[in-house]
Short mmCIF file of C-alpha atoms in Angstrom, two decimals:
data_model
loop_
_atom_site.label_atom_id
_atom_site.label_comp_id
_atom_site.label_asym_id
_atom_site.label_seq_id
_atom_site.Cartn_x
_atom_site.Cartn_y
_atom_site.Cartn_z
CA MET A 967 132.61 5.20 -114.51
CA LYS A 968 133.44 5.86 -110.74
CA GLU A 969 131.15 5.49 -108.30
CA PHE A 970 129.01 7.83 -106.98
CA ALA A 971 130.51 10.42 -109.76
CA PRO A 972 128.24 13.14 -111.31
CA PRO A 973 126.92 12.77 -114.40
CA PRO A 974 129.63 13.81 -116.62
CA PRO A 975 128.72 17.43 -119.21
CA ARG A 976 127.40 17.18 -122.86
CA ALA A 977 130.40 16.20 -125.11
CA ASP A 978 129.17 19.28 -127.47
CA GLY A 979 129.32 21.80 -124.48
CA ARG A 980 125.90 22.43 -124.57
CA VAL A 981 124.19 23.09 -121.23
CA ASN A 982 120.95 21.16 -120.18
CA LEU A 983 118.25 24.13 -119.07
CA VAL A 984 115.99 21.45 -117.19
CA GLY A 985 116.71 20.95 -113.60
CA LEU A 986 118.22 24.78 -113.38
CA SER A 987 116.56 27.03 -110.75
CA ARG A 988 115.61 30.70 -111.97
CA ASP A 989 118.84 32.06 -110.80
CA ASP A 990 120.77 29.60 -112.38
CA LEU A 991 118.63 30.12 -115.90
CA GLU A 992 119.51 34.45 -115.45
CA ALA A 993 122.80 33.58 -115.07
CA GLU A 994 123.18 31.63 -118.02
CA VAL A 995 121.17 34.29 -120.25
CA ALA A 996 123.84 36.76 -118.94
CA ARG A 997 126.59 34.12 -120.01
CA ALA A 998 124.93 34.08 -123.65
CA GLY A 999 124.66 38.12 -123.80
CA LEU A 1000 120.98 38.50 -123.38
CA GLU A 1001 118.32 40.37 -121.37
CA ARG A 1002 117.70 39.51 -118.19
CA PHE A 1003 113.99 38.87 -118.89
CA ARG A 1004 114.95 36.20 -121.09
CA ALA A 1005 115.26 33.99 -118.02
CA ARG A 1006 111.39 34.28 -117.46
CA GLN A 1007 110.87 33.69 -121.31
CA LEU A 1008 112.19 30.25 -120.83
CA TRP A 1009 111.10 29.39 -117.90
CA HIS A 1010 107.51 29.35 -118.91
CA TRP A 1011 108.40 27.80 -122.54
CA ILE A 1012 109.96 25.44 -120.33
CA TYR A 1013 108.34 24.35 -117.10
CA HIS A 1014 104.87 25.45 -118.23
CA ARG A 1015 104.29 24.24 -122.10
CA GLY A 1016 106.76 21.43 -121.79
CA ALA A 1017 108.64 22.99 -125.34
CA THR A 1018 111.77 20.83 -125.71
CA ASP A 1019 113.13 23.17 -128.94
CA PHE A 1020 113.51 26.21 -129.14
CA ALA A 1021 112.37 26.90 -132.42
CA VAL A 1022 108.78 26.80 -131.10
CA MET A 1023 109.14 29.81 -128.95
CA SER A 1024 107.30 32.15 -130.62
CA THR A 1025 107.88 34.56 -127.99
CA LEU A 1026 111.56 34.82 -129.19
CA ALA A 1027 112.77 36.35 -131.48
CA LYS A 1028 114.49 33.93 -134.54
CA PRO A 1029 117.91 35.36 -133.58
CA VAL A 1030 117.66 34.83 -130.00
CA ARG A 1031 116.27 31.03 -130.42
CA GLU A 1032 119.07 30.41 -132.55
CA LYS A 1033 122.03 31.51 -130.43
CA LEU A 1034 119.77 29.40 -127.56
CA ALA A 1035 120.17 26.13 -129.66
CA ASP A 1036 123.83 27.17 -130.54
CA LEU A 1037 124.52 26.61 -126.37
CA TYR A 1038 121.04 24.32 -124.55
CA VAL A 1039 119.21 21.74 -125.06
CA ILE A 1040 116.11 20.73 -123.40
CA ASP A 1041 116.58 16.99 -122.71
CA ARG A 1042 114.33 15.08 -120.40
CA PRO A 1043 115.64 11.26 -119.62
CA THR A 1044 115.05 8.61 -122.45
CA ALA A 1045 112.28 6.44 -121.72
CA VAL A 1046 113.85 2.69 -122.88
CA LYS A 1047 111.15 0.86 -121.95
CA ASP A 1048 107.07 1.82 -120.81
CA LEU A 1049 105.33 -0.96 -119.12
CA LYS A 1050 101.81 -0.39 -118.42
CA SER A 1051 100.14 -3.09 -115.80
CA GLU A 1052 96.76 -4.16 -116.09
CA ASP A 1053 95.16 -1.72 -113.01
CA GLY A 1054 96.36 1.10 -115.30
CA THR A 1055 99.72 1.88 -113.59
CA ARG A 1056 103.12 2.62 -116.00
CA LYS A 1057 106.27 1.96 -115.01
CA TRP A 1058 109.41 3.79 -117.05
CA LEU A 1059 112.60 2.54 -117.20
CA ALA A 1060 114.51 6.07 -117.52
CA ARG A 1061 118.38 5.99 -119.05
CA MET A 1062 120.49 9.16 -118.83
CA PRO A 1063 123.07 10.78 -121.06
CA ASP A 1064 125.43 8.38 -119.04
CA GLY A 1065 123.83 5.12 -119.49
CA GLN A 1066 122.80 5.13 -115.80
CA GLU A 1067 118.92 4.24 -115.31
CA ILE A 1068 116.36 4.42 -112.78
CA GLU A 1069 112.76 3.84 -112.98
CA THR A 1070 109.56 6.08 -112.21
CA VAL A 1071 105.99 4.95 -111.77
CA HIS A 1072 102.67 6.59 -112.86
CA ILE A 1073 99.88 5.36 -110.24
CA PRO A 1074 96.58 6.58 -111.54
CA GLU A 1075 93.52 7.18 -109.36
CA GLU A 1076 89.75 8.39 -109.11
CA ASP A 1077 90.40 11.77 -107.72
CA ARG A 1078 94.22 11.93 -108.61
CA GLY A 1079 97.90 10.84 -110.01
CA THR A 1080 100.78 10.15 -108.42
CA LEU A 1081 103.87 9.98 -109.91
CA CYS A 1082 106.75 8.06 -107.42
CA VAL A 1083 109.98 10.09 -108.33
CA SER A 1084 113.62 8.30 -107.70
CA SER A 1085 116.47 10.57 -106.31
CA GLN A 1086 119.35 7.57 -106.52
CA VAL A 1087 120.63 5.05 -109.17
CA GLY A 1088 120.62 1.92 -106.83
CA CYS A 1089 120.62 2.59 -102.85
CA THR A 1090 122.90 2.28 -100.11
CA LEU A 1091 120.25 1.40 -97.70
CA THR A 1092 119.95 -2.10 -98.12
CA CYS A 1093 116.63 -2.89 -96.16
CA ARG A 1094 115.85 -6.63 -96.74
CA PHE A 1095 112.26 -5.98 -97.73
CA CYS A 1096 112.85 -3.63 -100.40
CA HIS A 1097 114.38 -5.14 -104.54
CA THR A 1098 115.83 -1.47 -105.10
CA GLY A 1099 117.82 -2.32 -101.54
CA THR A 1100 119.61 -5.57 -103.79
CA GLN A 1101 121.05 -2.53 -106.53
CA ARG A 1102 124.09 -0.75 -105.02
CA LEU A 1103 124.05 2.40 -105.53
CA VAL A 1104 126.10 4.17 -108.58
CA ARG A 1105 125.60 7.61 -108.00
CA ASN A 1106 122.85 10.66 -107.00
CA LEU A 1107 120.44 11.87 -109.28
CA ASP A 1108 121.20 15.68 -110.25
CA ALA A 1109 118.05 18.10 -110.24
CA THR A 1110 117.90 17.68 -114.04
CA GLU A 1111 117.19 14.32 -113.56
CA ILE A 1112 114.88 14.25 -111.00
CA VAL A 1113 112.58 16.84 -112.60
CA GLY A 1114 113.56 15.34 -116.02
CA GLN A 1115 111.22 12.30 -114.25
CA VAL A 1116 108.19 14.44 -113.67
CA MET A 1117 108.61 15.97 -117.40
CA LEU A 1118 108.81 12.94 -119.09
CA ALA A 1119 106.14 11.26 -117.00
CA ARG A 1120 103.91 14.81 -118.79
CA ASP A 1121 105.42 14.19 -121.67
CA HIS A 1122 104.29 10.60 -122.26
CA LEU A 1123 100.69 11.63 -120.39
CA ASP A 1124 100.19 14.59 -122.95
CA GLU A 1125 99.93 16.97 -120.43
CA TRP A 1126 101.47 20.06 -121.85
CA PRO A 1127 100.25 22.80 -120.26
CA ALA A 1128 98.68 21.20 -117.45
CA PRO A 1129 95.13 21.60 -117.40
CA PRO A 1130 93.86 23.85 -115.01
CA ASP A 1131 92.06 20.88 -112.99
CA GLY A 1132 91.72 17.16 -113.52
CA ARG A 1133 95.71 16.65 -113.96
CA MET A 1134 96.56 13.26 -114.56
CA LEU A 1135 99.93 13.79 -112.88
CA SER A 1136 98.55 15.95 -109.39
CA ASN A 1137 100.77 14.58 -107.17
CA ILE A 1138 104.41 13.84 -106.18
CA VAL A 1139 105.74 10.95 -104.08
CA MET A 1140 109.87 10.95 -103.39
CA MET A 1141 109.38 7.10 -102.62
CA GLY A 1142 111.01 5.89 -105.92
CA MET A 1143 114.80 4.37 -106.01
CA GLY A 1144 117.28 5.64 -103.35
CA GLU A 1145 116.98 7.90 -100.01
CA PRO A 1146 116.05 11.11 -101.00
CA LEU A 1147 117.74 12.99 -97.61
CA PHE A 1148 121.11 11.02 -98.86
CA ASN A 1149 120.35 13.20 -101.88
CA TYR A 1150 119.13 16.80 -100.00
CA ALA A 1151 120.61 19.74 -102.08
CA ASN A 1152 119.81 17.92 -105.70
CA VAL A 1153 116.28 16.84 -104.49
CA ALA A 1154 115.14 20.15 -102.81
CA LYS A 1155 116.50 22.37 -105.92
CA ALA A 1156 114.46 19.64 -108.40
CA LEU A 1157 111.02 19.99 -105.79
CA LYS A 1158 111.74 23.73 -105.76
CA ILE A 1159 111.37 24.15 -109.37
CA VAL A 1160 108.21 21.94 -109.54
CA MET A 1161 106.29 23.68 -106.93
CA ASP A 1162 106.94 26.78 -108.53
CA GLY A 1163 103.83 28.57 -109.43
CA GLU A 1164 104.91 29.47 -112.87
CA GLY A 1165 106.09 26.24 -114.09
CA ILE A 1166 104.79 22.80 -113.18
CA ALA A 1167 103.33 24.47 -110.37
CA ILE A 1168 102.57 20.86 -108.04
CA SER A 1169 101.54 22.70 -104.72
CA LYS A 1170 104.16 21.75 -101.58
CA ARG A 1171 100.82 19.79 -100.25
CA ARG A 1172 100.46 17.51 -102.76
CA ILE A 1173 104.03 16.44 -102.60
CA THR A 1174 105.55 13.84 -99.87
CA LEU A 1175 109.05 13.20 -99.01
CA SER A 1176 109.73 9.62 -97.87
CA THR A 1177 112.89 8.75 -95.41
CA SER A 1178 113.86 6.03 -94.02
CA GLY A 1179 115.01 7.85 -90.90
CA VAL A 1180 117.88 10.10 -92.01
CA VAL A 1181 117.14 11.99 -88.77
CA PRO A 1182 120.13 14.95 -89.09
CA MET A 1183 117.87 16.16 -92.32
CA MET A 1184 114.37 16.00 -91.32
CA ARG A 1185 114.10 19.28 -89.72
CA GLN A 1186 116.10 21.16 -92.91
CA CYS A 1187 113.36 19.19 -94.92
CA GLY A 1188 110.29 20.79 -93.03
CA ASP A 1189 111.97 23.88 -92.83
CA GLU A 1190 113.17 24.77 -96.37
CA LEU A 1191 110.55 22.63 -98.30
CA GLY A 1192 107.53 22.26 -96.37
CA VAL A 1193 106.40 19.27 -98.49
CA ASN A 1194 104.71 16.18 -96.57
CA LEU A 1195 107.07 13.36 -94.32
CA ALA A 1196 106.51 9.91 -94.98
CA VAL A 1197 108.73 7.66 -92.47
CA SER A 1198 109.34 3.99 -93.59
CA LEU A 1199 109.35 2.39 -90.00
CA HIS A 1200 108.29 -0.93 -90.58
CA ALA A 1201 109.19 -2.15 -86.95
CA VAL A 1202 108.45 -1.59 -83.40
CA ASN A 1203 111.75 -2.17 -81.61
CA ASP A 1204 115.82 -1.25 -82.16
CA GLU A 1205 116.27 -5.05 -82.49
CA LEU A 1206 114.03 -5.90 -85.32
CA ARG A 1207 114.47 -2.75 -87.10
CA ASP A 1208 118.18 -2.75 -87.16
CA ARG A 1209 118.24 -6.18 -89.05
CA ILE A 1210 115.38 -4.72 -91.92
CA VAL A 1211 115.92 -1.07 -91.99
CA PRO A 1212 120.23 -1.32 -91.49
CA LEU A 1213 120.17 2.66 -91.22
CA ASN A 1214 118.20 2.13 -87.91
CA ARG A 1215 121.61 1.08 -86.24
CA LYS A 1216 122.59 4.70 -86.76
CA TYR A 1217 119.85 6.09 -85.99
CA PRO A 1218 117.50 4.46 -83.68
CA ILE A 1219 113.86 4.67 -83.06
CA LYS A 1220 114.02 6.59 -79.96
CA GLU A 1221 115.84 9.33 -82.01
CA LEU A 1222 113.45 9.01 -84.97
CA MET A 1223 110.19 9.35 -83.21
CA GLN A 1224 111.89 12.76 -81.21
CA ALA A 1225 112.54 14.11 -85.05
CA CYS A 1226 109.22 13.25 -85.93
CA ARG A 1227 107.67 15.00 -83.20
CA ASP A 1228 110.11 17.82 -84.12
CA TYR A 1229 109.07 17.91 -87.60
CA PRO A 1230 108.17 21.49 -88.90
CA GLY A 1231 104.30 22.01 -89.24
CA LEU A 1232 103.26 18.95 -87.52
CA SER A 1233 99.51 18.85 -86.66
CA ASN A 1234 96.66 16.90 -86.42
CA ALA A 1235 95.67 18.95 -90.39
CA ARG A 1236 98.93 17.74 -91.41
CA ARG A 1237 100.42 14.37 -89.93
CA ILE A 1238 103.05 12.24 -90.72
CA THR A 1239 102.65 9.31 -92.60
CA PHE A 1240 104.11 6.13 -91.22
CA GLU A 1241 104.74 3.53 -93.71
CA TYR A 1242 104.70 -0.26 -92.15
CA VAL A 1243 105.00 -3.09 -94.49
CA MET A 1244 103.47 -6.38 -93.43
CA LEU A 1245 105.98 -9.22 -93.32
CA LYS A 1246 104.49 -12.59 -92.44
CA GLY A 1247 105.15 -13.54 -88.59
CA VAL A 1248 107.65 -10.91 -88.31
CA ASN A 1249 105.97 -7.77 -87.60
CA ASP A 1250 102.34 -8.35 -87.97
CA SER A 1251 101.16 -9.20 -84.30
CA LEU A 1252 98.97 -7.84 -82.17
CA ALA A 1253 101.81 -7.29 -80.37
CA ASP A 1254 103.52 -5.48 -82.57
CA ALA A 1255 100.11 -3.16 -83.19
CA ARG A 1256 100.02 -2.39 -79.65
CA GLU A 1257 103.39 -1.62 -79.31
CA LEU A 1258 103.45 0.92 -82.46
CA VAL A 1259 100.11 2.64 -81.15
CA ARG A 1260 102.17 3.06 -77.73
CA LEU A 1261 105.79 4.21 -79.32
CA LEU A 1262 103.07 6.92 -82.12
CA ARG A 1263 101.59 8.58 -78.96
CA GLY A 1264 101.35 12.24 -79.19
CA ILE A 1265 102.72 12.64 -82.96
CA PRO A 1266 100.25 13.66 -85.33
CA ALA A 1267 100.20 10.41 -87.67
CA LYS A 1268 98.12 7.87 -89.92
CA ILE A 1269 100.25 4.67 -90.92
CA ASN A 1270 99.74 3.06 -94.18
CA LEU A 1271 99.84 -0.41 -93.96
CA ILE A 1272 101.50 -2.06 -97.23
CA PRO A 1273 101.08 -5.62 -98.29
CA PHE A 1274 104.46 -7.23 -98.75
CA ASN A 1275 105.25 -7.03 -102.80
CA TYR A 1276 106.95 -10.29 -103.55
CA TRP A 1277 110.22 -9.55 -106.08
CA PRO A 1278 112.64 -12.56 -107.14
CA GLY A 1279 114.20 -13.82 -104.18
CA ALA A 1280 112.65 -11.82 -101.42
CA PRO A 1281 113.10 -13.59 -98.14
CA PHE A 1282 109.53 -12.89 -96.67
CA GLU A 1283 105.68 -13.51 -97.42
CA CYS A 1284 103.26 -10.81 -97.24
CA SER A 1285 101.07 -11.22 -93.61
CA THR A 1286 97.41 -12.77 -94.54
CA ASP A 1287 94.42 -10.83 -95.41
CA GLU A 1288 93.20 -11.85 -92.41
CA GLN A 1289 96.20 -11.36 -89.94
CA ILE A 1290 96.80 -7.68 -91.89
CA THR A 1291 92.65 -6.74 -91.10
CA LYS A 1292 93.43 -7.33 -87.22
CA PHE A 1293 96.33 -5.31 -87.20
CA ALA A 1294 94.39 -1.99 -88.99
CA ASP A 1295 91.24 -2.85 -86.65
CA PHE A 1296 93.24 -2.67 -83.45
CA VAL A 1297 95.55 0.53 -84.96
CA ASN A 1298 91.82 2.02 -86.13
CA ASN A 1299 90.62 1.77 -82.87
CA ALA A 1300 93.08 3.49 -81.00
CA GLY A 1301 92.28 6.58 -82.86
CA TYR A 1302 95.17 6.38 -85.94
CA ALA A 1303 94.33 6.11 -89.44
CA SER A 1304 95.99 3.09 -91.02
CA PRO A 1305 94.43 2.48 -94.40
CA VAL A 1306 95.45 -0.49 -95.90
CA ARG A 1307 97.70 0.40 -99.44
CA THR A 1308 95.82 -1.30 -102.19
CA PRO A 1309 99.16 -3.11 -104.44
CA ARG A 1310 99.45 -1.32 -107.79
CA GLY A 1311 101.42 -2.05 -110.58
CA ARG A 1312 102.68 -5.95 -109.14
CA ASP A 1313 102.31 -7.12 -112.62
CA ILE A 1314 105.03 -5.07 -113.68
CA LEU A 1315 107.25 -4.94 -110.84
CA ALA A 1316 105.79 -1.19 -110.12
CA ALA A 1317 104.73 -1.45 -106.35
CA CYS A 1318 105.79 -0.31 -103.18
CA GLY A 1319 109.01 -2.26 -102.54
CA GLN A 1320 109.95 -3.27 -106.42
CA LEU A 1321 111.56 -0.74 -108.14
CA LYS A 1322 115.13 -2.18 -109.70
CA SER A 1323 116.54 -1.10 -112.68
CA GLU A 1324 118.97 -2.91 -114.58
CA SER A 1325 121.93 -0.33 -115.77
CA THR A 1326 124.56 -2.45 -113.48
CA LYS A 1327 124.72 -6.12 -114.78
CA PRO A 1328 125.77 -8.65 -111.87
CA THR A 1329 128.45 -10.96 -112.19
CA ALA A 1330 127.96 -14.57 -112.58
CA GLN A 1331 129.29 -14.56 -108.93
CA ALA A 1332 127.80 -12.04 -107.87
CA ARG A 1333 124.25 -13.20 -108.23
CA ILE A 1334 124.97 -16.78 -106.90
CA ALA A 1335 126.66 -14.84 -103.67
CA ALA A 1336 123.01 -13.06 -103.56
CA LEU A 1337 120.71 -16.13 -103.76
CA GLU A 1338 122.74 -17.67 -101.17
CA ALA A 1339 122.23 -14.26 -98.80
CA HIS A 1340 118.51 -14.83 -99.76
CA LYS A 1341 118.43 -18.18 -99.36
CA ALA A 1342 120.16 -17.65 -95.53
CA LEU A 1343 117.55 -14.52 -95.04
CA GLN A 1344 114.45 -17.09 -95.57
CA ALA A 1345 115.94 -19.84 -93.28
CA GLU A 1346 116.55 -17.19 -90.82
CA TYR A 1347 113.27 -15.40 -90.56
CA ALA A 1348 111.40 -19.23 -91.16
CA ALA A 1349 113.32 -19.96 -87.93
CA GLN A 1350 111.85 -16.58 -86.19
CA VAL A 1351 108.47 -17.14 -87.46
CA ALA A 1352 108.60 -20.36 -86.03
CA GLU A 1353 109.73 -19.67 -82.48
CA LYS A 1354 107.25 -16.70 -82.29
CA GLU A 1355 104.56 -19.41 -83.10
CA ALA A 1356 105.73 -21.37 -80.66
CA VAL A 1357 106.19 -18.81 -77.37
CA LEU A 1358 102.32 -17.66 -78.37
CA ALA A 1359 101.04 -21.32 -78.85
CA ALA A 1360 102.71 -21.59 -75.18
CA THR A 1361 101.04 -18.68 -73.99
CA GLY A 1362 97.89 -19.35 -75.30
CA THR A 1363 97.49 -16.36 -77.47
CA LEU A 1364 98.08 -17.94 -81.26
#
């Protein structure tokens, strides 16, 4: 397959109705020679009832159902693996019709159930602490495949139609594989379908889109979708962020912070979440905490402190519990909520930063090169830690 190419059409010529907007559905029923109101009926059956077979659509006459079945399908990605963590987290390895695979994670909590949704096969950002960043970008997911992850999860959670309250899937975070704002058109189309009150009906207030800082797209996201924004920050100066979040070289911290201040609808009641992974000896000092507070001054914000989740070959270690507590206390005392995210699904590599599909198998040469790169990074950051500790010891602040 050509790199970054969209998924090919079905061999039988039938069109998948999942991922089509209301206007798209109306166009398809018109093409089929059916009345316009059939689009509303299909919308209800697909997105409210979760139907996968036209034969169950009892509000449509049998000849209409048969015609639809000749022209269309209602497909989701296929769950080729369904892993369950000891803490209740579930991870699905979802395969697309072209064989590409992504991972989707459901995190149950007492008051909500959150689905972590992927937007790309692989990722182009190569953030140093993220397992997904070690997998090359293969292609964007289309709206069908993004909405399909939500539908696949609800299939497995047996949640069609959705209960009026107490949903097992109540929240969505675009925090899976890929950078959502590098695939904005498909992500936006999918989320508008998810938010529609007559279908899946998950409110924009319960949807969070996470970006590593694609500055030009942030305002458009806020204007058009109005979802909650999370920013993967992880460093408080350009020198470090250039190294661990390479996108910073294109959109440095000053530009990113201004885009955050300009995010539509920002208020004390609707804050931006800044994600900050805690890396031992790299970004976890009290000096870093102090600079973080200064950096966010004037931005309604909360900071999610994320203990680093190890993955095979990772060049980092997680900060100690003691250091994370000191960091969190300093930020909290400065007036910013800074909860420490409880790692979920670590035993099935489903925690933050651990997702990576296996649809693209590296060559032996690539595996050796990756191992050598990881060894070099580990040595580099170990030297940085030693240097920082020496400075602190010399100044009496260790």
